Amino acid sequence: MMLIIFPILLSFLGRIQLSHAQQCRLLVGNNNSGTGTPGGALGSPTPTSGSTGTSSSASTAAATPTLAPFNYGKDTIRGVNLGGWFVLEPWITPSLFQNTNDTSIVDEFTLGQKLDNDTALDILQNHWETWITEDDFKAIKAAGLNHVRIPLGYWSVPMTSADTNFTTSVAPFTPGAWPYFVQALNWAKQNGLHTIVDLHGAPGSQNGFDNSGQLTSNPTWGTDQTSVSRTLDIVRVITKKVGG
Ligand SMILES: *[C@@H]1O[C@H](CO)[C@@H](O)[C@H](O)[C@H]1NC(C)=O
Ligand SMILES: *[C@@H]1O[C@H](CO)[C@@H](O)[C@H](O)[C@H]1NC(C)=O
Ligand SMILES: *[C@@H]1O[C@H](CO)[C@@H](O)[C@H](O)[C@H]1NC(C)=O
Ligand SMILES: *[C@@H]1O[C@H](CO)[C@@H](O)[C@H](O)[C@H]1NC(C)=O
């Protein structure tokens, strides 16, 4: 079991907190099945061998590289954000939205809401498999960077009723990105890069912007204790699955 160090970065209400004191051991590859994905009617897609080359399980089994702990507070973080991958943002991928021919699709929420499930999943799976590939991690490393930041939507975290007393439904979001996210963690590790995991979209939307997953004039995250407690359960599952 490989262990690396990474901080968890949470951006809520536009406020970024880098909990440098909270360095988690990253147990990448211990469970990348993606089973238990909310909205199980969609099934549990796993990365396929396609243009990205390596499947999640293959890349997990293939290499056991070590990644030295990063000296936070001492060494300089040089990183790049892998935006628009697991949380769609129309300004980053305009064609993905234009190709739906539906101007009411303005974020990942409406993509799942306005398209039928299979169509939405087809579009997203193709995007997850092609938007960032392992070659990008190699290029990031070759450019001299030491970190990647990966924004993740709450709807991609596989929650079961054992994980939370709140709803596990993520409708109308399309679940299924988790195995691709775990694969990304493996690619980072295998290419000598540390990962900052960023819960970028919280239940109800934390800021009303499309970058939360839902463009809305009525963001509800933080307006009640339920949304906050549910989010804490989600963060716990993230740390349980890929943290220490
Ligand atoms: C892997 O995750 C699934 C879904 O969350 C869970 O049911 C299973 O027990 C986990 N397996 C291990 C080995 O942790
Ligand atoms: C969008 O419109 C173009 C041009 O008419 C068409 O080729 C394409 O199939 C349409 N896409 C969808 C998802 O309906
Ligand atoms: C759900 O509620 C029960 C009863 O209060 C509690 O024992 C349990 O720990 C809760 N589960 C979670 C995941 O918070
Ligand atoms: C579409 O997915 C949602 C969950 O996101 C589910 O509740 C619904 O039943 C699905 N619809 C169909 C037709 O499968």
GROMACS .gro file of N, CA, C and O in nm, residues 6 8 68 72 75 86-87 108 124 144 159 195-196 209 211-212 218 230:
model
   72
    6PHE      N    1  -0.069   1.440   0.131
    6PHE     CA    2  -0.131   1.550   0.058
    6PHE      C    3  -0.224   1.628   0.150
    6PHE      O    4  -0.276   1.574   0.246
    8ILE      N    5  -0.567   1.846   0.219
    8ILE     CA    6  -0.702   1.856   0.164
    8ILE      C    7  -0.739   2.003   0.157
    8ILE      O    8  -0.724   2.076   0.253
   68ALA      N    9   0.808   1.095  -0.206
   68ALA     CA   10   0.856   1.148  -0.078
   68ALA      C   11   0.758   1.251  -0.023
   68ALA      O   12   0.701   1.328  -0.100
   72TYR      N   13   0.571   2.089   0.340
   72TYR     CA   14   0.485   2.207   0.337
   72TYR      C   15   0.535   2.310   0.437
   72TYR      O   16   0.578   2.276   0.547
   75ASP      N   17   0.924   2.395   0.147
   75ASP     CA   18   0.950   2.392   0.003
   75ASP      C   19   0.840   2.467  -0.073
   75ASP      O   20   0.727   2.480  -0.025
   86PHE      N   21  -1.362   1.733  -1.354
   86PHE     CA   22  -1.467   1.666  -1.276
   86PHE      C   23  -1.575   1.762  -1.228
   86PHE      O   24  -1.672   1.719  -1.165
   87VAL      N   25  -1.554   1.890  -1.254
   87VAL     CA   26  -1.662   1.988  -1.238
   87VAL      C   27  -1.661   2.070  -1.367
   87VAL      O   28  -1.566   2.143  -1.393
  108GLU      N   29  -2.314   2.167  -1.494
  108GLU     CA   30  -2.323   2.021  -1.488
  108GLU      C   31  -2.459   1.977  -1.436
  108GLU      O   32  -2.510   1.870  -1.472
  124LEU      N   33  -2.024   1.281  -2.053
  124LEU     CA   34  -1.932   1.298  -1.942
  124LEU      C   35  -1.820   1.194  -1.944
  124LEU      O   36  -1.704   1.226  -1.920
  144GLY      N   37   0.847   2.092  -1.447
  144GLY     CA   38   0.909   2.128  -1.321
  144GLY      C   39   0.813   2.155  -1.208
  144GLY      O   40   0.853   2.204  -1.102
  159MET      N   41  -2.129   0.766  -0.204
  159MET     CA   42  -2.180   0.763  -0.067
  159MET      C   43  -2.283   0.651  -0.054
  159MET      O   44  -2.368   0.634  -0.142
  195THR      N   45  -0.095   1.585  -0.486
  195THR     CA   46  -0.229   1.627  -0.526
  195THR      C   47  -0.298   1.704  -0.414
  195THR      O   48  -0.296   1.663  -0.298
  196ILE      N   49  -0.355   1.816  -0.451
  196ILE     CA   50  -0.445   1.889  -0.362
  196ILE      C   51  -0.587   1.860  -0.407
  196ILE      O   52  -0.626   1.895  -0.519
  209PHE      N   53  -2.240   2.985  -0.848
  209PHE     CA   54  -2.173   2.991  -0.978
  209PHE      C   55  -2.171   2.852  -1.043
  209PHE      O   56  -2.176   2.749  -0.975
  211ASN      N   57  -1.927   2.712  -1.142
  211ASN     CA   58  -1.810   2.637  -1.094
  211ASN      C   59  -1.839   2.556  -0.967
  211ASN      O   60  -1.755   2.478  -0.922
  212SER      N   61  -1.959   2.573  -0.911
  212SER     CA   62  -2.001   2.487  -0.799
  212SER      C   63  -2.078   2.367  -0.851
  212SER      O   64  -2.121   2.281  -0.774
  218ASN      N   65  -3.010   3.106  -0.604
  218ASN     CA   66  -3.048   3.067  -0.468
  218ASN      C   67  -2.960   2.953  -0.417
  218ASN      O   68  -3.007   2.842  -0.395
  230ARG      N   69  -2.399   1.716   0.589
  230ARG     CA   70  -2.390   1.623   0.476
  230ARG      C   71  -2.253   1.637   0.408
  230ARG      O   72  -2.190   1.537   0.371
   0.00000   0.00000   0.00000
